Tab-separated table of C-alpha atoms in Angstrom:
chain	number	residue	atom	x	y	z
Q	1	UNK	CA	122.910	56.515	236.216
Q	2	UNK	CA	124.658	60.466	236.593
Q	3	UNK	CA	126.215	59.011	239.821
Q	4	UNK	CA	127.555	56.236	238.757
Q	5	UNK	CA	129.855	58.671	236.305
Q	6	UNK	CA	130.713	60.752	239.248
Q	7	UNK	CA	131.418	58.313	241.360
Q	8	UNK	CA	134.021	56.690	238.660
Q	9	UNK	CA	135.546	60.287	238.707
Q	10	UNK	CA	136.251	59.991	242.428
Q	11	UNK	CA	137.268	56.609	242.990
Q	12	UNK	CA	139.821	57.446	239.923
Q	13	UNK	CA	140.728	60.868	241.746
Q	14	UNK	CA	141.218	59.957	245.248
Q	15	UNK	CA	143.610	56.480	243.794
Q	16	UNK	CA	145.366	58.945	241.384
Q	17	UNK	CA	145.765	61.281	244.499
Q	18	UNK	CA	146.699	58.582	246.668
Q	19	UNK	CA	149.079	57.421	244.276
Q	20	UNK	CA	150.660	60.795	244.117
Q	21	UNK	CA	151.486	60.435	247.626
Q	22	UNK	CA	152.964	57.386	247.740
Q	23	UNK	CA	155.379	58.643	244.843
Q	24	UNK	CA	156.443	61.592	246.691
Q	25	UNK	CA	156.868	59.476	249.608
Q	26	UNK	CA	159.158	57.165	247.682
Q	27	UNK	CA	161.307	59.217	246.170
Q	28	UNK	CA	161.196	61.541	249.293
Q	29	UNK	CA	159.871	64.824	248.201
Q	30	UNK	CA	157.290	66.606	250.790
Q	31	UNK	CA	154.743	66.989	248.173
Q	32	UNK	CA	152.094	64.709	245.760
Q	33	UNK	CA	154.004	63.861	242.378
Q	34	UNK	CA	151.522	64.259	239.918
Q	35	UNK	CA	148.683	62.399	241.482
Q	36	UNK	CA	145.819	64.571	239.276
Q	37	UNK	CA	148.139	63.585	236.470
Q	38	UNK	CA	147.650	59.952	237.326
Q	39	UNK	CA	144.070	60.691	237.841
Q	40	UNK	CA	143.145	61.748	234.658
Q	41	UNK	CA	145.188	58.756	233.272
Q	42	UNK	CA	143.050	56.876	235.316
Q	43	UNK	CA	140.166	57.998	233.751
Q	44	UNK	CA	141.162	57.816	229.804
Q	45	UNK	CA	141.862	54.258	230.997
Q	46	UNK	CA	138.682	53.432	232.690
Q	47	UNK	CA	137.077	55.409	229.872
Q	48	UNK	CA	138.728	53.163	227.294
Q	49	UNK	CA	137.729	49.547	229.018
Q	50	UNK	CA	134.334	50.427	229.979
Q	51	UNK	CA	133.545	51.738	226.591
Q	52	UNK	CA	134.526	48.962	225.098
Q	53	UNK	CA	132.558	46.614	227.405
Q	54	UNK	CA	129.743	48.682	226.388
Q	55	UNK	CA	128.871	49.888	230.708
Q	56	UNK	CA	129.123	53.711	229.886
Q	57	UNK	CA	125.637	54.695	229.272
Q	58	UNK	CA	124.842	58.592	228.646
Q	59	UNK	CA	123.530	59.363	231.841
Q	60	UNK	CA	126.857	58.234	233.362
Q	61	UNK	CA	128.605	60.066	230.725
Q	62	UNK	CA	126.465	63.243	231.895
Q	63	UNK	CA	128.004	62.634	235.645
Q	64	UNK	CA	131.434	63.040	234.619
Q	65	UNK	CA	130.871	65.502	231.443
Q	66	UNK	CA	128.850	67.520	234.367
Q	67	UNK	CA	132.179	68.217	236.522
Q	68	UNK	CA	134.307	69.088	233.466
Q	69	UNK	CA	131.956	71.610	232.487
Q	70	UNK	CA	132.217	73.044	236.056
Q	71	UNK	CA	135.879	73.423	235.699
Q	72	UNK	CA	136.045	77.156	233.996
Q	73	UNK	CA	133.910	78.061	236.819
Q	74	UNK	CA	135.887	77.006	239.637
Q	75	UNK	CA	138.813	78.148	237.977
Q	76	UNK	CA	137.373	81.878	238.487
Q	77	UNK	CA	136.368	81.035	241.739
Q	78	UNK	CA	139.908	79.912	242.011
Q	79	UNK	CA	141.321	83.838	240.673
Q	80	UNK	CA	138.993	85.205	243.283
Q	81	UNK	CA	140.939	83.297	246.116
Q	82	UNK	CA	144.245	84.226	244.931
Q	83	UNK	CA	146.511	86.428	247.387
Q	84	UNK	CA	146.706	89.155	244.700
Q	85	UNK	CA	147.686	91.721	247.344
Q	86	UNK	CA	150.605	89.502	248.219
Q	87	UNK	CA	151.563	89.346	244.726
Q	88	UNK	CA	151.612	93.007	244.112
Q	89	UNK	CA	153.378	94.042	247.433
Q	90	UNK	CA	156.308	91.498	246.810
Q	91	UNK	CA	158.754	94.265	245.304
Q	92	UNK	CA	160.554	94.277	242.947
Q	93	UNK	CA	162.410	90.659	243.373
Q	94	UNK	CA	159.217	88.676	243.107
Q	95	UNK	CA	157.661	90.783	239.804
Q	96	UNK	CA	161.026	90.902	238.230
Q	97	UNK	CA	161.453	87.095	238.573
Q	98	UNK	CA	157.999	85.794	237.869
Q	99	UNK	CA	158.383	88.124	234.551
Q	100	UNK	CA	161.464	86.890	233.702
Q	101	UNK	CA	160.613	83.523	234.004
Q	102	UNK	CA	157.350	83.995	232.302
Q	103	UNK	CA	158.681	85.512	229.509
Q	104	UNK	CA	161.621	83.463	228.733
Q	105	UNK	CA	159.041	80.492	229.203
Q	106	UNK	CA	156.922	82.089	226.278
Q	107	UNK	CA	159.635	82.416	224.333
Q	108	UNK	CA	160.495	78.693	224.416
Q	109	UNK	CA	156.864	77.824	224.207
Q	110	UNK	CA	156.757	79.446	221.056
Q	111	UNK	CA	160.359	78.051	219.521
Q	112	UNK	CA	159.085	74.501	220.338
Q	113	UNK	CA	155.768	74.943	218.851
Q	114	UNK	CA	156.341	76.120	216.305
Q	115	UNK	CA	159.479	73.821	215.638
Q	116	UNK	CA	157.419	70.714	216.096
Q	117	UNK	CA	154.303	71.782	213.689
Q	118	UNK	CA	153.169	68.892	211.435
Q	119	UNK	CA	150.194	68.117	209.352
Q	120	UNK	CA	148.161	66.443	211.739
Q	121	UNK	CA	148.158	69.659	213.788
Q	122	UNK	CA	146.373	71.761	210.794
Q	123	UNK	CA	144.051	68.196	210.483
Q	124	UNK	CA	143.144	68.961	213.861
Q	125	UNK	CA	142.859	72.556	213.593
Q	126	UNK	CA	140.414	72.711	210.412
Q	127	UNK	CA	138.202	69.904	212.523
Q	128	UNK	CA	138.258	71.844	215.692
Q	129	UNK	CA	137.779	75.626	214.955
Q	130	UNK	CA	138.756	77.567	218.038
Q	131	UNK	CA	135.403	77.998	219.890
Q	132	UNK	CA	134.652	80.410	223.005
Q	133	UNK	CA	134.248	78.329	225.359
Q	134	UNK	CA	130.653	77.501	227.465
F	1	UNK	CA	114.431	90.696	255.076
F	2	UNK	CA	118.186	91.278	254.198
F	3	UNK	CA	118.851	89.834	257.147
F	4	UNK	CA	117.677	86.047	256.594
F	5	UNK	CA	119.259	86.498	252.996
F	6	UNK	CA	122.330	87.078	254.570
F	7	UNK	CA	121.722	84.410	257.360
F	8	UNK	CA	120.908	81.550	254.175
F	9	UNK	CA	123.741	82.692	252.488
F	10	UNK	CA	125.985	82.409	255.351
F	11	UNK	CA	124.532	79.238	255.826
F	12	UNK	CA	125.070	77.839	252.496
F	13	UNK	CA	128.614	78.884	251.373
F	14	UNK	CA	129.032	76.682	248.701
F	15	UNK	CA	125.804	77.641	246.934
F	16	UNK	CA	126.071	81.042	247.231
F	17	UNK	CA	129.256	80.370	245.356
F	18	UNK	CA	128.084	78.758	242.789
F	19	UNK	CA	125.004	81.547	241.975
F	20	UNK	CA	127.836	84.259	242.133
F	21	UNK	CA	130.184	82.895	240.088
F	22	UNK	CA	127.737	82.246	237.758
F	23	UNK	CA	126.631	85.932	237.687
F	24	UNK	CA	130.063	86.790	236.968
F	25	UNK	CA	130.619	84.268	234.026
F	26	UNK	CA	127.348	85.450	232.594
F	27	UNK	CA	128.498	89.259	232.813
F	28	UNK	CA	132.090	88.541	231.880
F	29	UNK	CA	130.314	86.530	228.353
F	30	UNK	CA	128.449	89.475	227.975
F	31	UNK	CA	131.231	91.824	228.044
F	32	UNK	CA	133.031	89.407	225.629
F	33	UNK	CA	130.708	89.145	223.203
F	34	UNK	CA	129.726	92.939	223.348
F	35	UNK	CA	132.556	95.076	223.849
F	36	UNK	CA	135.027	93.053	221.647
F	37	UNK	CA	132.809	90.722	219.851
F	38	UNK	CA	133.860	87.506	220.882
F	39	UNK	CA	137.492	88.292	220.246
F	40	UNK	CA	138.233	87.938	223.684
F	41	UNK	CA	136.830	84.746	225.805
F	42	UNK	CA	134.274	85.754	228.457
F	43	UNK	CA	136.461	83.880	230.691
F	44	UNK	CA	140.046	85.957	230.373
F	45	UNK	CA	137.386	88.554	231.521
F	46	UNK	CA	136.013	86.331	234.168
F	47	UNK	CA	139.235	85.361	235.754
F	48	UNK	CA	140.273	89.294	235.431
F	49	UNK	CA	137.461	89.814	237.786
F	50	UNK	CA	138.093	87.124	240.011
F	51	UNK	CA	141.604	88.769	240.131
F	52	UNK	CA	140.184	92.169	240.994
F	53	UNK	CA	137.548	91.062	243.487
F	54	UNK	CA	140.478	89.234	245.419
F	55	UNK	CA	142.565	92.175	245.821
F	56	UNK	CA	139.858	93.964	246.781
F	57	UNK	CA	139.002	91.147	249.385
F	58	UNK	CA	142.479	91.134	250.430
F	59	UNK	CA	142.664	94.404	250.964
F	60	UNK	CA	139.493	94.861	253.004
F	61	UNK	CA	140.470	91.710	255.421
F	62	UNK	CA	144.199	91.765	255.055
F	63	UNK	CA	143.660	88.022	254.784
F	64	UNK	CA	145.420	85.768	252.237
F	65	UNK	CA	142.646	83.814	250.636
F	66	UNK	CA	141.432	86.993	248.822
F	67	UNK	CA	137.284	87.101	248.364
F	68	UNK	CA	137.028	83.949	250.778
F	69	UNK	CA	138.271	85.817	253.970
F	70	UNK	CA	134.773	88.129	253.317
F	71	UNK	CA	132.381	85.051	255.444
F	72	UNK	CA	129.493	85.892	252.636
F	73	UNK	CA	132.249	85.303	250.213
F	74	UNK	CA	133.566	81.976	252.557
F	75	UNK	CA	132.093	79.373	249.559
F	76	UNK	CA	134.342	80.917	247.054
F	77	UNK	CA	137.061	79.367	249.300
F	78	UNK	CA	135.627	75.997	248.475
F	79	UNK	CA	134.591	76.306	245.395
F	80	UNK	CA	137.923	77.572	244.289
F	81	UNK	CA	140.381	74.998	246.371
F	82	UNK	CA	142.250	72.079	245.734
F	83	UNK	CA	139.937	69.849	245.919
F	84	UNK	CA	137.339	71.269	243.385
F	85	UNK	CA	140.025	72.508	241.092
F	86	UNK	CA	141.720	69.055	240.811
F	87	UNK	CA	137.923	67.280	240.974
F	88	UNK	CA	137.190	69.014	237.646
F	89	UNK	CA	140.577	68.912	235.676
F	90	UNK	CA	140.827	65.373	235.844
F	91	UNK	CA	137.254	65.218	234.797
F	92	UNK	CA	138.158	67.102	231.643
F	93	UNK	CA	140.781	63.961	230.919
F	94	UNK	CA	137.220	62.540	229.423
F	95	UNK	CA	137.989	64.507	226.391
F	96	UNK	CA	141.447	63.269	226.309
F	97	UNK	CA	142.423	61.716	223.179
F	98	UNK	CA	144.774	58.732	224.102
F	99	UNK	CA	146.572	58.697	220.917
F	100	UNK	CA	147.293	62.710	220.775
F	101	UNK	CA	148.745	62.504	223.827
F	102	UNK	CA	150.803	59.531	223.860
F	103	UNK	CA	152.576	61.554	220.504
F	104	UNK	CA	153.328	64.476	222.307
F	105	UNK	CA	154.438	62.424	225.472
F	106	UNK	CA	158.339	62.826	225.095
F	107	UNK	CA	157.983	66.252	223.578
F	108	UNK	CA	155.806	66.684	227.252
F	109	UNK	CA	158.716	65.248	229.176
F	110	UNK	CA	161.040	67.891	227.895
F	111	UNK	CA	158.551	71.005	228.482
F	112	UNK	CA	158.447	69.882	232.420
F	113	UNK	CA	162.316	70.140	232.505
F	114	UNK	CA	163.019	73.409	230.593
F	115	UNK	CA	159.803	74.982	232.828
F	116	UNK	CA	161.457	73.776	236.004
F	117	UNK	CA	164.953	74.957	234.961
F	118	UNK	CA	164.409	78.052	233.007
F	119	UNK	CA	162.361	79.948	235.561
F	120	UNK	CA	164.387	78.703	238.465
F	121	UNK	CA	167.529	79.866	236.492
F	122	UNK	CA	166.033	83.325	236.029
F	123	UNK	CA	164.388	83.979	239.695
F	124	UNK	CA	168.634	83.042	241.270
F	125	UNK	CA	169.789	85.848	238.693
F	126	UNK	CA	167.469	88.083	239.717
F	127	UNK	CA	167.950	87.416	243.501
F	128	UNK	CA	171.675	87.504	242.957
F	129	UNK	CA	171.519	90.683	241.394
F	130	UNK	CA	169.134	92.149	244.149
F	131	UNK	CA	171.975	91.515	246.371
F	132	UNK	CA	171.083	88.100	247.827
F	133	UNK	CA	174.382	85.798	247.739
F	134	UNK	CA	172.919	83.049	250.360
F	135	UNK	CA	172.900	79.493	248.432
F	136	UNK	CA	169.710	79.004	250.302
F	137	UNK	CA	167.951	82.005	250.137
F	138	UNK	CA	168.929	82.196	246.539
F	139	UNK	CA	167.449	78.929	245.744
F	140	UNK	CA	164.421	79.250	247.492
F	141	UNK	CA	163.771	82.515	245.535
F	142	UNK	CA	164.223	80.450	242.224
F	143	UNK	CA	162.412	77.438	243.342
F	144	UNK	CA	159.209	80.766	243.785
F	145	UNK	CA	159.430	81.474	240.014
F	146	UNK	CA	158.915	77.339	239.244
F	147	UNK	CA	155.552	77.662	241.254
F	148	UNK	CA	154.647	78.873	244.773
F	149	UNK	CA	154.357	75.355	245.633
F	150	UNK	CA	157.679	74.551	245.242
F	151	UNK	CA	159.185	77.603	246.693
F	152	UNK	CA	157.854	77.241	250.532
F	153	UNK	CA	158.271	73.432	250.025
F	154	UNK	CA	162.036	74.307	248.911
F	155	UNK	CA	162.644	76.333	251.128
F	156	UNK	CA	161.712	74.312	253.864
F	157	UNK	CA	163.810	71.469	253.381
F	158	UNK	CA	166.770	73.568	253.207
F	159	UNK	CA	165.939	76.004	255.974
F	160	UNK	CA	165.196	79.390	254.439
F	161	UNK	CA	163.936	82.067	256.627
F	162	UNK	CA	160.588	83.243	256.917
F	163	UNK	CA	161.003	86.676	255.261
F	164	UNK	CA	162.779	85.034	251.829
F	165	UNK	CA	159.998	81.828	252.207
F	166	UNK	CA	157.967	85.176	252.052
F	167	UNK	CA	158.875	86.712	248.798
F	168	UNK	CA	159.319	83.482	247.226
F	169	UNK	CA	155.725	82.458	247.350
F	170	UNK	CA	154.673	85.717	246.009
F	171	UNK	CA	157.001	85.104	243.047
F	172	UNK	CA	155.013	82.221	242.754
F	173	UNK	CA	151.648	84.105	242.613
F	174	UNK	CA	152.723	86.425	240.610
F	175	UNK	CA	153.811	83.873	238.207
F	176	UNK	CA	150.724	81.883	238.334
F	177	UNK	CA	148.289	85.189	237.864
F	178	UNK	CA	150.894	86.824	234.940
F	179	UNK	CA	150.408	83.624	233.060
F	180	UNK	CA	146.646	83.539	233.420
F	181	UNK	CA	146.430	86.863	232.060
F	182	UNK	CA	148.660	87.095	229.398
F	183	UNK	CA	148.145	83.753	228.129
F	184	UNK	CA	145.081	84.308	226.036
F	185	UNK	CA	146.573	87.711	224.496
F	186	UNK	CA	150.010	85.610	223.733
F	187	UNK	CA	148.288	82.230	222.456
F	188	UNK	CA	148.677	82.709	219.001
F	189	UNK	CA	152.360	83.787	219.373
F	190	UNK	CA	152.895	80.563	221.347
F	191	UNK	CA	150.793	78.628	218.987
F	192	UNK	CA	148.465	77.022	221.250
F	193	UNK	CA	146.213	75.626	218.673
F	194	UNK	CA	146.727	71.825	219.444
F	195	UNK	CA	146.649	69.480	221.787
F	196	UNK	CA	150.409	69.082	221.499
F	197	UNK	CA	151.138	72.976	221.967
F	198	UNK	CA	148.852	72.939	224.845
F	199	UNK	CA	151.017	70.318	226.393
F	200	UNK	CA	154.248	72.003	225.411
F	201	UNK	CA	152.808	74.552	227.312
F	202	UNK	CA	151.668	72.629	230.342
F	203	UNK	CA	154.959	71.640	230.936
F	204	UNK	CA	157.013	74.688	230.607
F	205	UNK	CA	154.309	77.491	231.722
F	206	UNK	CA	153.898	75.315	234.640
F	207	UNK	CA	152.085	76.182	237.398
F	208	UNK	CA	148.520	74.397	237.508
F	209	UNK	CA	146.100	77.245	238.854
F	210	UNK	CA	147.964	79.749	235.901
F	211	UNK	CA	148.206	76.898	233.385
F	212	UNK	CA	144.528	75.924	233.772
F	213	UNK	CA	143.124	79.355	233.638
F	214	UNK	CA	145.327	80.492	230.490
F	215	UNK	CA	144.316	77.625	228.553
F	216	UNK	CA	140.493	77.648	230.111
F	217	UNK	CA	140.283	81.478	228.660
F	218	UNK	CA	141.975	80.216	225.412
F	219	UNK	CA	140.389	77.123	224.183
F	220	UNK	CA	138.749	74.679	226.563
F	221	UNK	CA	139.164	71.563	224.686
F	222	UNK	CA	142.880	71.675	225.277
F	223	UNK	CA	142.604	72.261	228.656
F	224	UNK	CA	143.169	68.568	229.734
F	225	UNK	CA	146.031	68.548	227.642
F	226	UNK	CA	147.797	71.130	229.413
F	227	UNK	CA	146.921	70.158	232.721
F	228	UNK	CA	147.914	66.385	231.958
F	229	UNK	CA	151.589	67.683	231.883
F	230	UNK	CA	151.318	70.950	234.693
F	231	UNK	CA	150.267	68.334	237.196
F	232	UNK	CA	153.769	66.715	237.174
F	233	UNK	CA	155.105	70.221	237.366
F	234	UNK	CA	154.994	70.251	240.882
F	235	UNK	CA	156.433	67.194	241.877
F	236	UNK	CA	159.101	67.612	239.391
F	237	UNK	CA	159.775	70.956	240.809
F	238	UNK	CA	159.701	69.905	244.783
F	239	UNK	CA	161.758	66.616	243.647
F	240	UNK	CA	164.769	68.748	241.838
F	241	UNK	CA	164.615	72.306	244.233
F	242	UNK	CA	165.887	70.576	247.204
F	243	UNK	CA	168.206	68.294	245.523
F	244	UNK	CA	170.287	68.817	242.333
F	245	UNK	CA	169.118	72.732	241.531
F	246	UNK	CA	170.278	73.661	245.335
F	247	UNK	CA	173.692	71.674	245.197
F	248	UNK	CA	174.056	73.499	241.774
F	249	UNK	CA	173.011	77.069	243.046
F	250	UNK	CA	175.435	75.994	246.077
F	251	UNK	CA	178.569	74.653	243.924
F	252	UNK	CA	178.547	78.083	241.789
F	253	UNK	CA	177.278	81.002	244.541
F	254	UNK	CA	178.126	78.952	247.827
């Protein structure tokens, strides 16, 4: 059943989130520590066991696949509900910086990437031809 | 007539989001496929419009949730939030290979460092050089260019003022929007071809909302990659800005 997939999804993101919290609240930091990261570990787990007990049927596949799919959406949705304004009216300080950082960031992005290249990446590459996405 | 439209879609935020949104992805694949022949992913376009249409929102309402502060645009807001946002990245961890990721785990670890340090590093030399010399107000500008999460958050703990709380979350956004647009033009230069690279990336491009639209308008499958590592960015970030990167900022400047 689709919502027996979805409901997997929450019950993994609201522990992973509630996880998060407890983390930050141990170590003392005034924010989640990586609760969606825990959350999607979560998931690969649950994913993992319930395969292999044979309990993940298509149609409950479909109710988590669903909400993936939905992410590119939301993440526009997301753009549009960014304080762009802010951004731009910042000065100088907060373009400079973010720019800087950015940049310097790509920089070591690339270094390390291409540093750490082995032949399962071109395995992967020649199975998984970069495709627009849906 | 117009009126009861108006009235439904009032009504039925969330909804309305969804349809409009989905008139822009259809328009921005359109424009991808037409005007550059698929060279460019519908969605760099897409989140270049959602970009425009919230400055434009902004500037009509002088509000700081962009399109959302519009009330017909008000589902946008939800749609586009924390909750939905996180909701559907972890549900892309479906596609997660296990044994990818585990590989790339330590080289993972390492990206989330050099992405806290690195930008923070940059944003205090900048601020220093703007004429800022205040440990904390210093700090909190460098804790903006890690994310604008952990600027405010920063901040806060170590009592900047409003003004520099201010500018450091709009280091933060600017970070977070540069890195959704220039990610797609810049993803063969950073190799982002892999699972691996998108996690390298995760870690050290950081924030979540520009991480997770880059890689969206890159490649979608290695989208839960990436986020798998940006959603310890955060934490990371709000667990060392308070602590050892202020007593640093405050040994050398203080």
């Amino acid at each position: 059943m689709v919502i027996l997939g979805t409901a997997l999804l929450s019950v993994c993101f609201l522990l992973g989130v509630t996880l998060g919290d407890i983390l930050g609240k141990l170590i003392g930091v005034k924010a989640n520590v990586g609760g969606v990261g825990i959350a999607m570990l979560l998931l690969i787990v649950s994913r993992l066991y319930l395969g292999r007990k044979g309990l993940l049927s298509a149609p409950t596949l479909n109710g988590v696949h669903y909400w993936g799919a939905m992410y590119i959406p939301v993440v526009v949705a997301m753009a549009a509900t960014q304080n762009t304004l802010a951004a731009l009216r910042g000065g100088r300080v907060a373009l400079l910086a973010a720019i800087g950082g950015v940049a310097l960031c790509v920089l070591t992005i690339s270094v390390i990437n291409r540093l750490s290249r082995d032949a399962s990446d071109e395995a992967w590459e020649a199975e998984n031809p970069n495709t627009p996405p849906v | 007539m117009l009126q009861f439209f108006k009235h439904a879609i009032i009504e039925n935020g969330l909804l309305a989001a969804f349809a409009f949104v989905g008139a822009i992805t259809w328009l921005s694949n359109e424009l991808g496929t037409r005007l550059t022949k698929g060279r460019i992913h519908g969605s760099a376009f897409a989140v270049l419009i959602g970009l425009g249409l919230a400055y434009w929102g902004g500037a009509l309402t002088g509000g700081k949730r962009g399109l959302a502060d519009l009330p017909l645009f008000a589902g946008v807001g939800l749609m586009g939030g924390a909750m939905f946002r996180d909701f559907t990245i972890v549900a892309t961890a479906f596609e997660v290979d296990p044994v990818l990721a585990k590989k790339a785990g330590w080289l993972g670890v390492l990206s989330l460092l050099l992405g806290t340090v690195i930008p923070f590093i940059v944003g205090v030399l900048i601020a220093r050089a703007w004429g800022y010399t205040d440990p904390v107000a210093l700090t909190t500008i460098g804790a903006g260019a890690v994310t604008y999460i952990v600027g405010p958050v920063t901040g806060a703990a170590i009592g900047a003022t409003s003004d520099i709380m201010a500018l450091s979350i709009a280091t933060g956004v600017v970070k977070a929007i540069l890195v959704m647009i220039i990610t797609p033009a810049l993803a063969k230069f950073m190799r982002l071809t892999t699972p691996r690279g998108a996690m390298v990336f995760g870690g050290l491009a950081g924030t979540v909302s520009g991480v997770s639209a880059g890689l969206a308008a890159t490649d979608r499958r290695l989208v839960p990659y990436g986020a798998l590592v940006a959603t310890f960015h955060t934490g990371l970030g709000c667990l060392m800005g308070p602590s050892v990167l202020y007593l640093t900022v405050k040994a050398i400047f203080g």
